Amino acid sequence: MMFARFRMMPAVLAMLATLLLVAVPARAADWQSVSSPDGRLQIQFGIEEGRAWYRAAFKGRPILDKSLLGFRFKEQAPLLDGLAIDKVARISADSEWQQPWGEVRLVHDRYRGLRAELRETGGAQRHFAIEFRVYDDGFGFRYELPRDGGMDRFVIMDEATEFAFAQNYRAWWIPAYRDNYSEYEYARSALSALSVVQTPLTLEGDGVAMAVHEAALVDYASMNLRTAKDNGKTLKADLSPWSNGDRVRGRAGLKTPWRVVMVADDAARLAESTIILNLNEPSRIADTRWIRPEKYIGIFWAMHIGRLSWNSGPELGATTERTKSYIDWAAANGIPAVLVEGWNVGWDVPEWWKNGRSRFRQAEANPDFDMPAIAAYAKAKGVSLIGHHETGGQVRDYLGQMEQAFDYYDRHGVRAIKLGYVGTRLDETEWPDGQYAVESFQKVVEAAARHRIAIFPHEPVKDTGLRRTWPNLMSREGARGQEYNGGSPDTGNSPDHTSILPFTRLLSGPLDYTPGVFAFDYRARRPINRVPSTLAHQLALYLILYSPVQMAVDLPENYEGKPAFQFIRDVPTDWETSRVIAGAIGDYVAIARRDRHGPDWYLGAITNGEARTLRLPLAFLDRGRRYRAEIYADGPGADWRSNPEAVVIRAQEVTAETVLDVALAPGGGQAIRFRPL
């Protein structure tokens, strides 16, 4: 999740970007320093004994000790030793830009930095560059690899980049190189206990919170982090490999993704970082008006809780009659869109999710699903259809059908697609976060943009802020979502899971978690599964887990006659600004957001499995103005284990001076709408 907090700037200053080119004949022992605009974060870069290093300090205290930079290649000499600095260019920028949709409308892009041009003093005497940008909320650096020294094409076998942390920080992490990729619950341990983990990796210590991630992942492999030695504090880049062991296959002039360290005083401020967005390129879609944030319902949850099926037969979910009934319900309840899964041919293959078994036909409906009739019916009702493409991890097969499949949706007015990449390897051999996955996924994103189609993929390549460059890439899963509560054989997520995600997975970007469960007893089909929250907690997730496309996941009949559904009708999916009011990773979080298209504020607060009361100041509200707070809270005796549906709805008058006592039941939450009076 990424928010901006900054003062408004005059229009001229908003467009100002300053680039100072200072050629510095640097000696081998020189260290070049650059500080954040507020002066609290300092980065140093230098050459010692022929190797390139960097280090970092925050508020005058080291956070990263001397950390190595460089590469090792296949059949070519490494870029690691015998290095010297040719020149250093000082750079800076101070501007703001507007998101077409997002958790904030305006993003402040202000940094200071340097670009160092390096050369080998021996061998092929290759030249390459490293650029650092230092923001108030962290720093990023990237490499530009040689155009000389016979490196027109090359294979990276190891990126030597290190993160040598100054302390044995507390770490929140999920493992890398596991079959379920990003769909694991987060563990907490000492930094020194890690083996190999995914990013974002979140760290906490005395007076600092940090996260290591990457930005602008294109034409490269995802970066995982591996301990440099057992029981140590240094992590190094570990690029997800091709099946033959290559890490990255590159060409001269390749710019790597940005290696990013987010830095803040505490976890709440960390969750407001915008650095990942700022390190991506501006939008390549000139007219973004067709990309619309929205809420949706869908033929989805009934399959996960075992009431319906993706397979043909009497329990098939995706039928013409059922889809029309969902469209009717959406139209009657102000929900703009309906998702249908399992509508196409290919779901009847036994265990289709196992590698190599799935062969979906993306432009051919099953016999029980009349796409032309359904599309016409939805249009007449003023409801959009959200399409669904499941690849089963068969990427070559999907890319071969992609243009035909997008043409099919064009003909039927489908402007958004949920994608699926279920499977342990892509095309049976490649990791779902390697260069093969990254390049294939980029082809889908760009093709969808040409067709003016928005996408939100599940089992995706991890988010690295590309939504700035390609705003049709609206949201992703990339985490253990609500579906694990529906039918996972491990019984589902833990009660603290959603209070961890804002400080870990959501640091990378929007999450399609699919909240909104109102009926918690589905034991007839799923005897070991539960949704580990209260109903009020589910409402609060619309604020806590940001996405511009938010699902009301439960069955329509489970919302009937429930006054609390009014909050789902009301809550926007597009925001003017957002603020993390309070938070402790794994314990609780409270977030306030203001509607982009009106004066109303909304607040969501959740806890883990423990009851607690949060004292939340409402200083984010406009001063001198009175508000009606419409509060959806845990009811008497509410408890995620025994009484999850207990909810009370009440109202009170508040101002910016009010401090609310927000009582949260075990696994509970509270959702509030503030209307100006």
Coordinates of N, CA, C and O in Angstrom, one line a residue, residues 5-93:
R5 N 2.0 11.9 1.6 CA 1.7 13.0 2.6 C 2.6 14.1 2.2 O 3.8 14.0 2.4
F6 N 2.1 15.2 1.7 CA 3.0 16.3 1.3 C 2.2 17.6 1.2 O 1.0 17.5 1.0
R7 N 2.8 18.7 1.3 CA 2.2 20.0 1.1 C 1.9 20.2 -0.4 O 2.7 19.8 -1.2
M8 N 0.9 20.9 -0.7 CA 0.6 21.2 -2.1 C 1.6 22.2 -2.6 O 2.0 23.1 -1.9
M9 N 2.0 22.1 -3.8 CA 3.0 23.0 -4.4 C 2.4 23.8 -5.5 O 1.5 23.4 -6.2
P10 N 2.9 25.0 -5.8 CA 2.5 25.8 -6.9 C 2.7 25.0 -8.2 O 3.6 24.2 -8.3
A11 N 1.9 25.3 -9.2 CA 2.0 24.6 -10.5 C 3.3 24.6 -11.1 O 3.8 23.6 -11.6
V12 N 4.0 25.7 -11.0 CA 5.4 25.7 -11.6 C 6.3 24.8 -10.9 O 7.0 24.0 -11.5
L13 N 6.3 24.8 -9.6 CA 7.2 24.0 -8.8 C 6.8 22.5 -9.0 O 7.7 21.6 -8.9
A14 N 5.5 22.2 -9.2 CA 5.1 20.9 -9.4 C 5.7 20.2 -10.6 O 5.8 19.0 -10.7
M15 N 6.1 21.0 -11.6 CA 6.7 20.5 -12.8 C 8.2 20.6 -12.8 O 8.9 20.2 -13.8
L16 N 8.8 21.1 -11.7 CA 10.3 21.3 -11.7 C 11.0 20.0 -11.5 O 10.8 19.3 -10.6
A17 N 12.0 19.8 -12.3 CA 12.9 18.7 -12.1 C 14.3 19.2 -12.4 O 14.6 19.7 -13.5
T18 N 15.3 19.1 -11.5 CA 16.6 19.7 -11.6 C 17.6 18.6 -11.8 O 17.6 17.6 -11.0
L19 N 18.4 18.7 -12.8 CA 19.5 17.7 -13.0 C 20.8 18.5 -13.0 O 21.1 19.3 -13.9
L20 N 21.7 18.2 -12.0 CA 23.0 18.9 -11.9 C 24.1 17.9 -12.3 O 24.3 16.9 -11.6
L21 N 24.7 18.1 -13.4 CA 25.8 17.2 -13.9 C 27.1 17.7 -13.4 O 27.6 18.8 -13.8
V22 N 27.7 17.0 -12.5 CA 29.0 17.4 -11.9 C 30.0 16.3 -12.1 O 29.9 15.2 -11.5
A23 N 30.9 16.5 -13.1 CA 31.9 15.5 -13.3 C 33.0 15.6 -12.2 O 33.7 16.6 -12.1
V24 N 33.1 14.5 -11.4 CA 34.0 14.5 -10.3 C 35.1 13.4 -10.6 O 34.8 12.2 -10.7
P25 N 36.3 13.8 -10.7 CA 37.4 12.8 -10.9 C 37.7 12.1 -9.5 O 38.5 12.6 -8.7
A26 N 36.9 11.0 -9.3 CA 37.0 10.4 -8.0 C 38.2 9.5 -7.8 O 38.5 8.8 -8.7
R27 N 38.8 9.6 -6.6 CA 39.9 8.7 -6.3 C 39.3 7.3 -5.8 O 38.2 7.3 -5.4
A28 N 40.1 6.3 -5.9 CA 39.6 5.0 -5.6 C 39.1 4.9 -4.2 O 38.2 4.1 -3.9
A29 N 39.6 5.6 -3.2 CA 39.2 5.5 -1.8 C 38.0 6.5 -1.5 O 37.6 6.5 -0.4
D30 N 37.6 7.3 -2.5 CA 36.6 8.3 -2.2 C 35.2 7.6 -1.9 O 34.9 6.6 -2.5
W31 N 34.5 8.2 -1.0 CA 33.1 7.8 -0.8 C 32.2 9.0 -1.1 O 32.5 10.1 -0.6
Q32 N 31.2 8.8 -2.0 CA 30.3 9.8 -2.4 C 29.0 9.7 -1.5 O 28.5 8.6 -1.4
S33 N 28.6 10.8 -1.0 CA 27.4 10.9 -0.1 C 26.3 11.6 -0.7 O 26.4 12.6 -1.4
V34 N 25.1 11.1 -0.4 CA 23.8 11.8 -0.9 C 22.8 11.6 0.2 O 22.7 10.5 0.7
S35 N 22.1 12.6 0.5 CA 21.0 12.6 1.6 C 19.7 12.8 1.0 O 19.5 13.4 0.0
S36 N 18.7 12.3 1.8 CA 17.3 12.5 1.4 C 17.0 14.0 1.5 O 17.7 14.8 2.2
P37 N 15.9 14.5 0.8 CA 15.6 15.9 0.9 C 15.4 16.4 2.4 O 15.7 17.5 2.7
D38 N 14.8 15.5 3.3 CA 14.7 16.0 4.7 C 15.9 15.8 5.5 O 16.0 16.1 6.7
G39 N 17.0 15.2 4.9 CA 18.3 15.1 5.6 C 18.4 13.9 6.5 O 19.5 13.7 7.1
R40 N 17.3 13.1 6.7 CA 17.4 12.0 7.7 C 18.0 10.7 7.2 O 18.5 9.9 8.0
L41 N 18.0 10.5 5.9 CA 18.5 9.3 5.3 C 19.7 9.6 4.5 O 19.6 10.5 3.6
Q42 N 20.8 9.0 4.8 CA 22.0 9.2 4.0 C 22.6 7.9 3.4 O 22.6 6.9 4.1
I43 N 22.9 8.0 2.1 CA 23.5 6.9 1.4 C 25.0 7.3 1.0 O 25.2 8.4 0.6
Q44 N 25.9 6.4 1.2 CA 27.3 6.6 0.7 C 27.6 5.5 -0.3 O 27.2 4.3 -0.1
F45 N 28.3 5.9 -1.4 CA 28.7 4.9 -2.4 C 30.2 5.2 -2.6 O 30.7 6.3 -2.7
G46 N 31.0 4.1 -2.8 CA 32.4 4.2 -3.1 C 33.1 3.0 -3.5 O 32.5 1.9 -3.6
I47 N 34.3 3.1 -3.9 CA 35.2 2.0 -4.3 C 36.3 1.8 -3.3 O 37.0 2.7 -2.9
E48 N 36.4 0.6 -2.8 CA 37.5 0.2 -1.9 C 38.1 -1.1 -2.5 O 37.4 -2.1 -2.8
E49 N 39.4 -1.1 -2.6 CA 40.2 -2.2 -3.1 C 39.6 -2.8 -4.4 O 39.5 -4.0 -4.6
G50 N 39.2 -1.8 -5.3 CA 38.7 -2.2 -6.6 C 37.3 -2.7 -6.7 O 36.8 -3.2 -7.7
R51 N 36.5 -2.7 -5.5 CA 35.2 -3.2 -5.5 C 34.2 -2.0 -5.2 O 34.6 -1.1 -4.4
A52 N 33.0 -2.1 -5.7 CA 32.0 -1.1 -5.5 C 31.1 -1.5 -4.3 O 30.7 -2.6 -4.2
W53 N 30.9 -0.5 -3.4 CA 30.1 -0.7 -2.2 C 29.1 0.4 -1.9 O 29.3 1.5 -2.5
Y54 N 28.2 0.2 -1.1 CA 27.3 1.3 -0.6 C 27.0 1.0 0.9 O 27.1 -0.1 1.4
R55 N 26.5 2.0 1.6 CA 26.1 1.9 3.0 C 25.0 2.9 3.3 O 24.9 3.9 2.5
A56 N 24.3 2.8 4.4 CA 23.2 3.7 4.6 C 23.0 4.0 6.1 O 23.3 3.1 6.9
A57 N 22.6 5.2 6.4 CA 22.3 5.6 7.8 C 21.0 6.3 7.8 O 20.6 7.0 6.9
F58 N 20.2 6.2 9.0 CA 18.9 6.8 9.1 C 18.9 7.5 10.5 O 19.2 6.8 11.5
K59 N 18.6 8.8 10.5 CA 18.6 9.6 11.8 C 19.9 9.4 12.5 O 20.0 9.4 13.7
G60 N 21.0 9.4 11.7 CA 22.4 9.4 12.2 C 22.9 8.1 12.7 O 24.0 7.9 13.2
R61 N 22.1 7.0 12.5 CA 22.5 5.7 12.9 C 22.6 4.7 11.7 O 21.7 4.7 10.9
P62 N 23.6 3.9 11.7 CA 23.7 3.0 10.5 C 22.5 2.0 10.5 O 22.1 1.5 11.5
I63 N 22.0 1.8 9.3 CA 21.0 0.7 9.0 C 21.6 -0.3 8.1 O 21.1 -1.5 8.1
L64 N 22.5 0.1 7.2 CA 23.2 -0.9 6.3 C 24.6 -0.6 6.4 O 25.1 0.5 6.1
D65 N 25.4 -1.6 6.7 CA 26.9 -1.5 6.7 C 27.3 -1.7 5.2 O 26.5 -1.9 4.3
K66 N 28.6 -1.7 5.0 CA 29.2 -1.7 3.7 C 28.7 -3.0 2.9 O 28.9 -4.1 3.4
S67 N 28.0 -2.7 1.8 CA 27.4 -3.8 1.0 C 27.9 -3.8 -0.4 O 28.0 -2.8 -1.0
L68 N 28.1 -5.0 -0.9 CA 28.8 -5.2 -2.2 C 27.8 -5.0 -3.3 O 26.6 -5.2 -3.2
L69 N 28.3 -4.5 -4.5 CA 27.6 -4.3 -5.7 C 28.4 -5.1 -6.8 O 29.6 -5.1 -6.8
G70 N 27.7 -5.6 -7.9 CA 28.3 -6.2 -9.0 C 27.6 -7.4 -9.6 O 26.5 -7.7 -9.1
F71 N 28.3 -8.1 -10.5 CA 27.7 -9.2 -11.3 C 28.7 -10.2 -11.6 O 29.9 -10.0 -11.8
R72 N 28.2 -11.5 -11.8 CA 29.0 -12.6 -12.3 C 28.2 -13.1 -13.5 O 26.9 -13.2 -13.5
F73 N 28.9 -13.4 -14.6 CA 28.3 -13.8 -15.9 C 28.7 -15.2 -16.3 O 29.6 -15.8 -15.8
K74 N 28.0 -15.7 -17.3 CA 28.2 -17.0 -17.9 C 29.2 -16.8 -19.0 O 28.9 -16.0 -19.9
E75 N 30.3 -17.4 -19.0 CA 31.3 -17.4 -20.0 C 31.9 -16.0 -20.3 O 32.4 -15.7 -21.4
Q76 N 31.8 -15.1 -19.3 CA 32.4 -13.8 -19.4 C 32.9 -13.4 -18.0 O 32.4 -13.9 -17.0
A77 N 33.9 -12.5 -18.0 CA 34.5 -12.1 -16.7 C 33.4 -11.4 -15.9 O 32.6 -10.6 -16.4
P78 N 33.5 -11.5 -14.6 CA 32.5 -10.8 -13.7 C 32.8 -9.3 -13.7 O 33.9 -8.8 -14.0
L79 N 31.8 -8.5 -13.4 CA 31.9 -7.1 -13.2 C 31.9 -6.9 -11.7 O 30.9 -6.7 -11.0
L80 N 33.1 -7.1 -11.1 CA 33.2 -7.1 -9.6 C 34.4 -6.6 -9.0 O 34.4 -5.8 -8.0
D81 N 35.6 -6.8 -9.7 CA 36.9 -6.4 -9.2 C 37.6 -5.5 -10.2 O 37.2 -5.4 -11.4
G82 N 38.6 -4.8 -9.7 CA 39.3 -3.9 -10.5 C 38.5 -2.7 -11.0 O 38.7 -2.3 -12.2
L83 N 37.6 -2.2 -10.2 CA 36.8 -1.1 -10.7 C 37.3 0.3 -10.2 O 38.0 0.4 -9.2
A84 N 36.9 1.3 -11.0 CA 37.3 2.7 -10.6 C 36.1 3.6 -11.1 O 35.3 3.2 -12.0
I85 N 35.9 4.7 -10.4 CA 34.9 5.7 -10.8 C 35.5 6.6 -11.8 O 36.5 7.3 -11.5
D86 N 34.8 6.8 -12.9 CA 35.2 7.8 -13.9 C 34.6 9.2 -13.5 O 35.3 10.2 -13.5
K87 N 33.3 9.2 -13.2 CA 32.7 10.5 -12.9 C 31.4 10.2 -12.1 O 30.8 9.1 -12.2
V88 N 30.9 11.2 -11.4 CA 29.7 11.2 -10.7 C 28.8 12.4 -11.0 O 29.3 13.5 -11.1
A89 N 27.6 12.1 -11.4 CA 26.6 13.2 -11.7 C 25.6 13.3 -10.6 O 25.0 12.3 -10.2
R90 N 25.5 14.5 -10.0 CA 24.5 14.7 -8.9 C 23.2 15.0 -9.6 O 23.1 15.8 -10.5
I91 N 22.1 14.4 -9.1 CA 20.8 14.5 -9.7 C 19.8 14.8 -8.6 O 20.0 14.5 -7.4
S92 N 18.7 15.5 -9.0 CA 17.6 15.7 -8.0 C 16.3 16.0 -8.8 O 16.4 16.3 -10.0
A93 N 15.2 15.9 -8.1 CA 13.9 16.2 -8.7 C 12.9 16.6 -7.6 O 13.1 16.2 -6.5

